[in-house]
Coordinates of C-alpha atoms in Angstrom, one line a residue:
M1 CA -40.4 147.9 100.6
S2 CA -38.1 149.2 98.0
I3 CA -38.1 152.9 97.6
S4 CA -37.2 154.7 94.1
F5 CA -35.7 157.8 93.3
R6 CA -39.0 158.4 91.6
Q7 CA -40.5 158.2 95.0
Y8 CA -38.2 160.6 96.7
W9 CA -38.6 163.1 94.1
K10 CA -42.6 162.4 94.1
L11 CA -42.8 163.6 97.8
L12 CA -41.2 166.9 96.7
A13 CA -41.8 167.6 93.2
R14 CA -45.3 169.1 93.8
H15 CA -43.5 171.6 96.1
I16 CA -40.5 172.4 94.1
A17 CA -42.3 173.1 91.0
P18 CA -43.2 176.7 92.3
Q19 CA -39.7 177.4 92.4
R20 CA -38.8 176.7 88.9
G21 CA -36.4 180.2 88.7
W22 CA -34.5 179.2 91.7
F23 CA -34.0 175.6 90.2
L24 CA -33.3 176.5 86.9
L25 CA -30.2 178.9 88.7
L26 CA -29.2 175.8 90.5
V27 CA -28.7 174.1 87.3
V28 CA -26.6 176.9 86.0
L29 CA -24.5 177.3 88.9
L30 CA -23.9 173.2 89.1
L31 CA -22.8 173.1 85.5
S32 CA -20.6 176.3 85.9
S33 CA -18.8 174.7 88.7
V34 CA -18.4 171.5 87.2
G35 CA -17.0 173.0 84.2
L36 CA -14.4 175.2 86.1
Q37 CA -13.3 172.2 88.4
V38 CA -12.5 170.5 84.9
V39 CA -10.5 173.3 83.3
N40 CA -8.5 174.5 86.3
P41 CA -6.2 171.3 86.1
Q42 CA -5.7 172.2 82.5
I43 CA -4.3 175.3 83.4
V44 CA -2.1 173.7 85.8
R45 CA -0.9 171.4 83.1
V46 CA 0.1 174.3 81.0
F47 CA 1.9 175.9 83.7
I48 CA 4.2 172.9 84.6
D49 CA 5.0 172.3 80.6
A50 CA 5.8 175.8 80.3
A51 CA 8.1 175.7 83.1
S52 CA 9.7 172.6 82.2
S53 CA 10.4 174.3 78.6
S54 CA 11.9 177.3 80.2
Q55 CA 9.3 179.7 78.4
A56 CA 9.2 183.4 79.1
A57 CA 7.7 184.3 82.8
D58 CA 5.0 186.3 81.4
S59 CA 3.2 183.1 80.3
L60 CA 4.0 181.3 83.7
V61 CA 2.2 184.5 85.4
A62 CA -0.6 184.5 83.1
A63 CA -1.4 180.9 84.1
A64 CA -1.1 181.4 87.4
L65 CA -3.2 184.5 87.6
A66 CA -5.8 182.4 85.5
F67 CA -5.4 179.3 88.0
I68 CA -6.2 181.8 90.8
G69 CA -9.0 183.9 89.4
I70 CA -10.9 180.6 88.3
A71 CA -10.2 179.0 91.9
L72 CA -11.9 182.0 93.5
F73 CA -14.6 182.2 91.0
Q74 CA -15.1 178.4 91.5
Q75 CA -15.5 179.2 95.5
V76 CA -18.5 181.8 94.7
V77 CA -20.4 179.3 92.2
G78 CA -20.1 176.8 94.7
V79 CA -21.5 179.0 97.6
G80 CA -24.3 180.1 95.3
A81 CA -25.2 176.5 94.3
T82 CA -25.0 175.7 98.1
Y83 CA -27.4 178.4 98.8
A84 CA -29.6 178.1 96.1
G85 CA -30.0 173.9 97.0
E86 CA -30.6 174.6 100.3
N87 CA -33.5 177.3 99.7
V88 CA -35.2 175.0 97.2
A89 CA -34.9 171.8 99.5
W90 CA -36.1 173.5 102.8
T91 CA -38.9 175.5 101.0
A92 CA -40.4 172.4 99.5
T93 CA -40.0 170.3 102.6
N94 CA -41.5 172.8 105.0
A95 CA -44.5 172.8 102.3
L96 CA -44.3 168.9 102.8
R97 CA -44.7 169.4 106.6
A98 CA -47.5 171.4 106.0
E99 CA -49.0 169.0 103.8
L100 CA -48.4 166.1 106.1
A101 CA -50.0 168.0 109.1
R102 CA -53.0 168.8 107.0
H103 CA -53.1 165.0 106.0
C104 CA -52.7 163.7 109.6
L105 CA -55.4 166.1 111.0
A106 CA -57.9 165.0 108.6
L107 CA -57.2 161.5 109.5
D108 CA -59.7 159.8 111.5
M109 CA -59.8 159.3 115.5
A110 CA -59.2 155.2 114.9
F111 CA -55.6 156.5 113.3
H112 CA -55.1 159.0 116.2
D113 CA -56.1 156.3 118.8
N114 CA -53.3 153.9 117.4
H115 CA -50.5 156.6 116.8
A116 CA -49.4 158.9 119.8
P117 CA -48.7 162.7 119.2
G118 CA -44.9 162.3 119.8
E119 CA -44.7 159.5 117.0
L120 CA -46.3 161.9 114.5
I121 CA -44.2 164.6 115.5
E122 CA -41.4 162.5 114.7
R123 CA -42.5 161.4 111.3
I124 CA -43.8 165.0 110.3
D125 CA -40.7 166.9 111.7
G126 CA -38.1 164.3 112.0
D127 CA -38.3 162.4 108.7
V128 CA -38.9 165.3 106.6
A129 CA -35.7 166.9 108.1
Q130 CA -33.8 163.9 107.2
L131 CA -35.4 164.2 103.8
A132 CA -34.7 168.0 103.5
A133 CA -30.9 167.6 104.3
F134 CA -30.8 165.0 101.9
F135 CA -32.4 166.5 99.2
S136 CA -30.4 169.8 99.3
Q137 CA -27.3 167.8 99.2
L138 CA -28.9 165.3 96.6
V139 CA -28.7 168.3 94.4
I140 CA -25.6 169.9 95.0
R141 CA -23.5 166.8 95.8
V142 CA -25.2 163.8 94.1
V143 CA -25.9 165.3 90.8
G144 CA -23.1 167.7 90.8
N145 CA -20.6 165.0 91.4
L146 CA -22.2 162.7 88.4
L147 CA -21.6 165.6 86.3
L148 CA -17.9 166.0 87.5
M149 CA -17.3 162.6 86.8
A150 CA -18.6 162.5 83.4
G151 CA -16.4 165.5 82.6
I152 CA -13.3 164.1 83.9
L153 CA -13.9 161.0 82.2
A154 CA -14.7 163.3 78.8
A155 CA -11.4 165.3 79.5
L156 CA -9.6 161.9 79.9
L157 CA -11.0 160.1 76.5
L158 CA -9.8 163.7 75.0
E159 CA -6.1 163.2 76.3
D160 CA -5.8 159.6 75.5
W161 CA -9.0 157.4 74.5
R162 CA -7.4 154.2 76.2
L163 CA -7.2 156.0 79.6
G164 CA -10.7 157.1 79.1
I165 CA -11.9 153.7 78.2
V166 CA -10.3 152.2 81.2
F167 CA -11.5 154.8 83.8
A168 CA -14.7 154.7 82.3
I169 CA -15.1 151.2 83.1
F170 CA -13.7 151.4 86.4
A171 CA -16.1 154.0 87.2
A172 CA -19.0 152.4 85.9
T173 CA -17.8 149.3 87.7
L174 CA -17.7 151.2 90.9
L175 CA -21.1 152.9 90.5
V176 CA -22.8 149.3 89.9
V177 CA -21.2 148.0 92.8
L178 CA -22.5 151.1 95.0
N179 CA -25.7 150.7 93.6
Q180 CA -26.0 147.0 94.3
I181 CA -25.0 147.5 98.2
R182 CA -26.9 150.5 98.9
G183 CA -29.8 149.2 100.4
I184 CA -28.3 146.9 102.7
A185 CA -28.8 149.1 105.6
I186 CA -32.4 150.4 105.0
P187 CA -34.1 147.9 107.0
H188 CA -32.2 148.8 110.1
Q189 CA -32.4 152.5 109.7
K190 CA -36.1 152.2 109.4
A191 CA -36.1 150.3 112.6
R192 CA -34.0 153.0 113.9
R193 CA -36.5 155.6 113.0
Q194 CA -39.4 153.8 114.2
A195 CA -37.8 153.1 117.6
E196 CA -37.0 156.8 117.7
A197 CA -40.6 157.6 117.0
D198 CA -41.6 155.2 119.8
L199 CA -39.5 156.9 122.1
F200 CA -41.1 160.1 121.3
G201 CA -44.5 158.9 121.8
F202 CA -43.5 157.6 125.0
L203 CA -41.8 160.6 126.4
E204 CA -44.9 162.8 125.1
E205 CA -47.2 160.2 127.0
R206 CA -45.4 160.0 130.3
L207 CA -44.6 163.8 130.3
A208 CA -48.3 164.7 130.1
G209 CA -48.9 162.4 133.1
T210 CA -46.2 163.2 135.1
E211 CA -48.4 164.2 137.9
D212 CA -50.3 160.4 137.9
I213 CA -46.7 158.9 137.5
R214 CA -45.2 160.4 140.7
S215 CA -48.4 160.1 142.8
C216 CA -48.7 156.4 142.3
G217 CA -45.0 155.6 142.7
A218 CA -44.6 154.4 138.7
V219 CA -41.2 156.5 138.2
D220 CA -39.0 153.3 138.1
Y221 CA -41.1 151.8 135.6
V222 CA -41.3 154.8 133.4
L223 CA -37.4 154.9 133.6
R224 CA -37.1 151.0 133.0
R225 CA -39.3 151.5 129.8
L226 CA -37.1 154.6 128.7
Y227 CA -34.0 152.5 129.0
Q228 CA -35.9 149.8 126.9
L229 CA -36.9 152.0 124.2
Q230 CA -33.0 153.8 124.2
Y231 CA -31.6 150.4 123.8
A232 CA -33.8 149.5 120.9
I233 CA -32.4 152.4 119.3
L234 CA -28.8 151.5 119.8
R235 CA -29.2 148.4 118.9
S236 CA -30.6 149.2 115.3
N237 CA -28.3 151.7 114.9
R238 CA -25.4 149.5 115.9
Q239 CA -26.4 147.0 112.9
A240 CA -27.0 150.2 110.5
S241 CA -23.6 151.2 111.4
L242 CA -22.2 147.7 110.6
M243 CA -24.0 147.8 107.1
N244 CA -22.4 151.6 106.5
M245 CA -18.9 149.8 107.4
I246 CA -19.3 147.4 104.7
I247 CA -20.2 150.3 102.2
S248 CA -17.5 152.6 103.1
I249 CA -14.7 149.7 103.2
T250 CA -16.0 148.6 99.6
T251 CA -15.6 152.1 98.3
S252 CA -12.1 152.4 99.7
S253 CA -10.8 149.4 98.5
L254 CA -12.1 150.2 94.9
L255 CA -10.6 153.5 95.0
M256 CA -7.3 152.2 96.1
V257 CA -7.4 150.0 93.1
G258 CA -8.1 153.0 90.7
N259 CA -5.2 155.1 92.1
V260 CA -2.7 152.2 91.7
I261 CA -3.9 152.2 88.0
A262 CA -3.3 155.8 87.6
V263 CA 0.2 155.7 89.1
V264 CA 1.2 152.7 86.8
A265 CA -0.5 153.9 83.5
G266 CA 1.0 157.4 84.2
Y267 CA 4.7 156.0 84.8
S268 CA 4.6 153.9 81.9
L269 CA 3.2 156.4 79.6
Y270 CA 5.8 158.8 80.6
Q271 CA 8.4 156.5 80.1
S272 CA 7.6 156.0 76.8
G273 CA 7.4 159.3 75.9
A274 CA 3.7 159.5 75.1
L275 CA 2.7 162.0 77.9
T276 CA 4.6 165.3 79.3
V277 CA 4.9 166.0 82.8
G278 CA 2.2 168.3 83.0
T279 CA 0.1 165.8 81.3
V280 CA 0.8 163.0 83.7
Y281 CA 0.2 165.5 86.7
L282 CA -3.2 166.2 84.9
L283 CA -4.0 162.3 84.6
I284 CA -3.1 161.7 88.5
N285 CA -5.1 165.3 89.4
Y286 CA -7.9 164.0 87.3
I287 CA -8.0 160.6 89.0
S288 CA -7.7 162.2 92.5
L289 CA -10.8 164.5 91.4
L290 CA -12.4 161.4 90.2
A291 CA -12.2 159.7 93.5
Q292 CA -14.1 163.2 95.1
P293 CA -17.4 162.7 93.7
I294 CA -16.8 158.6 94.2
H295 CA -16.3 159.3 98.0
E296 CA -19.3 161.7 97.7
L297 CA -21.4 159.0 96.5
A298 CA -20.3 156.6 98.7
H299 CA -21.3 159.1 101.8
H300 CA -24.6 159.6 100.3
V301 CA -25.2 156.1 99.8
E302 CA -25.0 156.0 103.4
S303 CA -27.3 159.0 103.5
F304 CA -29.5 156.9 101.4
Q305 CA -29.8 154.2 104.4
T306 CA -31.3 156.8 106.7
I307 CA -33.3 158.9 104.3
G308 CA -34.4 155.9 102.6
A309 CA -36.2 154.6 105.8
S310 CA -37.5 158.0 106.4
V311 CA -38.8 158.1 102.8
E312 CA -40.5 154.8 103.6
R313 CA -42.3 155.9 106.5
L314 CA -43.2 159.1 104.9
V315 CA -44.9 156.9 102.0
E316 CA -46.5 154.9 104.5
L317 CA -48.1 157.9 106.3
R318 CA -49.4 159.7 102.8
Q319 CA -50.9 156.3 101.7
V320 CA -53.1 156.0 105.1
G321 CA -56.4 156.9 103.7
Q322 CA -59.5 158.7 105.6
L323 CA -62.3 156.2 106.4
V324 CA -64.5 159.1 107.2
K325 CA -64.9 160.9 103.3
D326 CA -65.8 164.5 102.9
G327 CA -69.3 164.6 101.7
P328 CA -70.3 166.0 98.4
G329 CA -71.6 169.3 99.9
A330 CA -75.3 168.8 100.7
S331 CA -76.5 172.2 102.5
L332 CA -77.7 172.1 106.0
P333 CA -80.6 174.5 106.8
I334 CA -80.2 177.5 109.3
G335 CA -81.9 177.3 112.5
P336 CA -82.4 174.4 115.1
L337 CA -82.0 171.3 113.5
S338 CA -84.0 167.8 113.8
L339 CA -81.9 165.0 114.6
T340 CA -82.6 161.2 113.4
F341 CA -80.9 157.8 114.2
D342 CA -82.0 155.3 111.9
Q343 CA -81.3 151.5 112.7
V344 CA -77.7 152.9 113.7
S345 CA -74.8 150.6 114.9
F346 CA -71.3 151.0 115.6
A347 CA -68.0 149.1 116.8
Y348 CA -64.6 150.4 117.4
A349 CA -62.1 148.5 115.3
Q350 CA -64.0 145.4 114.6
K351 CA -64.7 144.6 118.4
E352 CA -67.8 144.3 120.5
P353 CA -70.6 146.6 119.2
V354 CA -70.7 149.7 121.3
L355 CA -74.2 150.9 119.5
Q356 CA -76.8 148.2 118.3
D357 CA -79.6 149.2 116.4
L358 CA -80.4 152.6 117.5
S359 CA -83.6 154.4 116.1
W360 CA -84.8 157.8 117.5
R361 CA -85.6 161.1 116.3
L362 CA -85.3 164.6 118.2
E363 CA -87.5 167.2 117.1
P364 CA -85.9 170.9 116.2
G365 CA -85.5 173.0 119.3
K366 CA -85.9 170.2 121.7
V367 CA -83.4 169.2 124.3
L368 CA -82.7 165.5 124.9
G369 CA -81.1 164.1 128.3
L370 CA -78.9 161.2 127.7
L371 CA -78.2 159.0 130.5
G372 CA -76.3 155.5 131.0
R373 CA -73.7 154.1 132.7
T374 CA -70.1 154.7 131.6
G375 CA -69.2 152.7 128.5
S376 CA -73.1 152.5 127.5
G377 CA -72.3 154.5 124.1
K378 CA -73.3 158.1 125.1
T379 CA -70.1 159.6 124.1
T380 CA -70.2 157.5 120.9
I381 CA -73.2 159.0 119.8
A382 CA -71.9 162.4 120.0
R383 CA -68.9 161.3 117.8
L384 CA -71.0 159.8 115.3
I385 CA -73.0 163.1 114.9
V386 CA -70.1 165.2 114.3
R387 CA -68.6 162.3 112.2
L388 CA -65.5 161.6 114.0
Y389 CA -66.4 158.3 113.3
D390 CA -69.0 157.0 110.9
P391 CA -71.6 154.3 112.1
T392 CA -71.0 150.4 110.7
A393 CA -74.6 150.2 109.5
G394 CA -77.9 152.8 109.5
R395 CA -78.0 156.2 109.1
I396 CA -77.7 159.6 110.8
A397 CA -79.4 162.7 109.4
L398 CA -80.1 166.4 110.3
D399 CA -83.2 167.9 109.0
G400 CA -83.5 164.8 106.5
V401 CA -80.0 165.4 105.3
K402 CA -77.6 162.4 105.7
V403 CA -74.5 163.7 107.8
S404 CA -72.3 162.0 105.3
E405 CA -73.7 164.1 102.5
A406 CA -72.7 167.3 103.9
T407 CA -69.1 168.4 103.9
L408 CA -67.4 167.9 107.1
R409 CA -66.5 171.4 107.6
A410 CA -70.1 172.7 107.1
L411 CA -71.5 169.9 109.2
R412 CA -69.1 170.9 112.3
Q413 CA -70.0 174.6 111.4
R414 CA -73.9 173.7 112.1
V415 CA -73.0 170.9 115.1
A416 CA -71.4 172.1 118.2
L417 CA -69.7 169.7 120.6
V418 CA -68.8 170.6 124.0
T419 CA -66.6 168.5 126.5
Q420 CA -65.7 168.5 130.0
D421 CA -61.9 168.4 128.6
V422 CA -61.8 171.9 126.9
Q423 CA -58.7 172.1 124.7
L424 CA -57.1 175.6 125.1
F425 CA -54.0 176.4 122.9
R426 CA -50.9 178.9 123.7
G427 CA -52.2 181.9 122.3
T428 CA -54.5 184.9 123.0
V429 CA -57.8 184.9 124.6
R430 CA -59.0 186.1 121.1
D431 CA -57.5 183.1 119.2
N432 CA -58.8 180.7 121.6
L433 CA -62.2 182.1 121.5
T434 CA -62.3 182.0 117.7
L435 CA -59.9 179.2 117.1
F436 CA -57.9 181.4 115.1
D437 CA -60.5 182.5 112.9
R438 CA -59.5 186.0 111.9
S439 CA -62.9 186.8 110.3
I440 CA -64.6 187.3 113.6
S441 CA -64.4 190.8 114.6
D442 CA -63.7 192.0 118.4
E443 CA -67.1 193.3 118.4
Q444 CA -68.7 190.1 117.7
I445 CA -66.7 188.5 120.5
R446 CA -67.6 191.4 123.0
A447 CA -71.2 190.9 122.4
V448 CA -71.2 187.2 123.1
I449 CA -69.5 187.8 126.1
E450 CA -72.0 190.2 127.3
E451 CA -74.7 187.8 126.1
L452 CA -73.3 185.1 128.3
E453 CA -73.1 187.5 131.1
L454 CA -69.1 187.2 131.3
A455 CA -68.5 190.8 131.3
D456 CA -66.7 190.4 134.9
W457 CA -64.7 187.6 133.5
Y458 CA -63.5 189.6 130.4
Q459 CA -62.8 192.9 132.6
A460 CA -60.6 190.8 134.8
L461 CA -58.3 189.6 131.9
P462 CA -55.1 192.0 132.5
N463 CA -54.9 192.4 128.6
G464 CA -58.5 192.0 127.4
L465 CA -58.6 189.7 123.9
D466 CA -54.8 190.1 123.6
T467 CA -54.2 188.3 127.1
L468 CA -51.8 185.5 126.2
L469 CA -52.9 181.7 127.6
E470 CA -50.5 179.1 128.5
A471 CA -50.4 175.8 126.7
E472 CA -53.5 173.6 127.8
G473 CA -55.1 176.6 129.4
R474 CA -52.7 176.7 132.5
G475 CA -53.9 179.6 134.8
L476 CA -57.3 179.3 133.8
S477 CA -60.0 177.4 136.2
A478 CA -62.3 174.6 134.9
G479 CA -65.0 177.1 134.9
E480 CA -63.4 179.8 132.9
A481 CA -62.4 177.2 130.5
Q482 CA -65.8 176.0 130.1
L483 CA -66.9 179.7 129.4
V484 CA -64.3 179.6 126.9
A485 CA -65.8 176.7 125.1
F486 CA -69.4 178.1 125.3
T487 CA -68.0 181.4 123.6
R488 CA -66.7 179.4 120.9
V489 CA -70.1 177.9 120.2
F490 CA -71.7 181.2 120.3
L491 CA -69.6 182.7 117.8
R492 CA -70.2 179.7 115.4
D493 CA -74.0 179.6 115.9
P494 CA -74.9 176.0 115.3
G495 CA -78.2 174.5 115.2
L496 CA -77.5 171.4 117.1
V497 CA -75.3 171.7 120.4
I498 CA -74.1 168.7 122.3
L499 CA -73.1 168.7 126.0
D500 CA -71.0 166.2 126.7
E501 CA -70.9 166.4 130.8
A502 CA -69.7 169.7 130.4
S503 CA -70.3 170.9 133.9
S504 CA -69.3 167.9 135.6
R505 CA -66.0 169.1 137.1
L506 CA -67.2 172.3 138.4
D507 CA -67.9 173.5 142.2
P508 CA -71.5 174.5 142.9
A509 CA -71.0 178.2 142.7
T510 CA -69.3 178.0 139.2
E511 CA -71.8 175.6 138.3
Q512 CA -74.5 177.9 138.8
R513 CA -72.8 180.4 136.4
I514 CA -72.6 178.2 133.8
E515 CA -76.0 176.7 134.0
R516 CA -77.3 180.2 133.3
A517 CA -74.8 180.3 130.3
V518 CA -76.1 177.2 129.2
D519 CA -79.9 178.4 129.3
K520 CA -78.8 180.9 127.0
L521 CA -76.8 178.6 124.7
L522 CA -79.4 176.3 124.5
R523 CA -82.2 178.8 123.5
N524 CA -83.6 178.3 119.9
R525 CA -81.3 175.3 119.2
T526 CA -81.6 171.7 119.2
A527 CA -79.4 170.0 121.9
V528 CA -78.2 166.6 123.3
V529 CA -77.1 166.8 127.0
I530 CA -74.9 164.0 128.0
A531 CA -74.6 163.2 131.5
H532 CA -73.8 161.2 134.4
R533 CA -75.8 163.1 137.1
L534 CA -79.5 163.5 137.0
G535 CA -79.4 167.1 138.1
T536 CA -77.7 168.0 134.8
V537 CA -80.8 167.0 132.6
H538 CA -83.4 169.0 134.1
R539 CA -83.9 171.3 131.1
A540 CA -84.3 168.3 129.0
D541 CA -87.7 167.6 127.0
E542 CA -86.7 164.0 126.5
I543 CA -84.9 161.2 128.4
M544 CA -83.0 158.8 126.7
I545 CA -81.6 156.0 128.8
L546 CA -78.5 153.6 127.2
E547 CA -77.6 150.4 128.4
D548 CA -75.3 148.1 126.8
G549 CA -75.4 150.0 123.4
R550 CA -79.2 149.7 123.3
I551 CA -82.1 152.1 124.2
A552 CA -83.5 151.0 127.5
E553 CA -85.8 153.9 127.8
H554 CA -87.1 157.0 125.9
G555 CA -89.5 159.4 126.2
E556 CA -90.8 162.6 127.3
R557 CA -89.1 163.6 130.6
T558 CA -92.4 164.8 132.5
R559 CA -94.1 161.4 131.6
L560 CA -91.2 159.5 132.6
A561 CA -90.6 161.3 135.7
G562 CA -94.3 160.7 136.6
D563 CA -94.6 157.0 135.4
P564 CA -93.6 155.0 138.6
D565 CA -92.9 152.2 136.2
S566 CA -90.3 154.2 134.4
R567 CA -86.5 153.7 135.1
F568 CA -86.1 157.3 135.3
Y569 CA -88.9 157.8 137.7
S570 CA -86.9 154.9 140.1
L571 CA -83.6 157.0 139.7
L572 CA -85.3 160.2 140.6
Q573 CA -86.9 158.5 143.6
T574 CA -83.9 156.7 145.0
G575 CA -81.4 159.6 144.1
L576 CA -78.8 156.9 143.2
E577 CA -77.1 158.6 140.7
E578 CA -74.1 156.9 141.4
V579 CA -75.6 154.0 139.4
L580 CA -74.8 155.7 136.1
A581 CA -71.3 156.2 136.7

């Protein structure tokens, strides 16, 4: 994949546009800096020629003061240009980080199943940091040095057209060579960036599973795999460094040729009387000054290798499209919602079908108890309803409205999914209950807490709603985490609630407390209760048993419980709930 400057710019253009004022200031400072660098050697030339011809001391002092003043002002302009460039670049790339984070959060579960969080962190932060560092230097260094090169060549043309043409050809040749070899390390840098992303993903997964790794004696395996990933980084970095060495040697060799040309030409023209001593100094100084932008450009050619790999990866990430598209905006009614599955089938990533030709309807306000072995498709049904995935065939509707026709935001506002693994965040209890929705008042939160009979839990919090929770809810019991999840649901007031084995990990005393909260939660709402245990579905109006992705049995709970020929009746009689595990 070949990356052009247009693609570099395209990544940031939208975020740089709001900073037009800063960008204009940056352009002015750059042009001023270039002009001062070209003018200052002219003043030294005047000083040298004046000293050689024994002119008055006043002229020498004036030239010296002018040189010092311009040099100091040049430093001020340089600092200003650097500040403006850094400000523009980092403001733009921070906005790009937010855009990429929003993009990743909107991508489908299939994408996240194949990309570890650590890898995405390296993409969103690591690769963008490379782009920020380069782009801030690009404006200051690359553009500034190209302008400086043009100014120097123009000054040489004014001094002697022959020298100007010779060094213009030399500079053009050097730039062409640099452009030809600038991409030789990009594949290796891209491999290095990917190896680093793999390492971050590996570390994130293994650190999250530290307890299991140590208890199962897998520490040696983890360390061996860590060494393998680090070696992959070393190997690609070594190959990229070799390519960068080739670029550096090529640049240094060409610059040495330029210096030889400058010395020989200056000496010859001075001997022939065509140039004064001051003009020879000016020539040597300009050629030395010309070496500066070429060295800088060569350095940034090396930077292009690293940033080129990062840009490729960022472009690839932005090009990943959503399989689950946002709906056109059909409205979902207030109150309990009916749920309809019409010949729904689904498979993960073209594998064996998980669900096959499911058709059923749940009336508003009814509770469906969903039973089945692990892998029978129960959780997949929940994911399809909230559109974490879309079915491969058939349609799912809420009160006659296809779920794909409502916006994702509206759908997930009207449908709530509560699992046994409640995700809690580092932040206050308030933020965790409202999921950072500032429009929900403290009075609303307290009213819900009272309704769920959680006042004792709330009063035990040391700082009330301002109590800080640790990452992943450390410090909360499983029961308290479930209470947080139920409160979230109440604050949203959905029309359909899906409970995915929400009380399977609780002790009996806590479970009774949760059960009372669930009764309130399901009141005047449609519900799907996914369970491995029969006792969990005692409140269900209907029972559905899945087997190999198909409906093995579906009907009213009371009828199935009294039918000796039903599977549900057999399970109740034998009590072998483990058969559903």
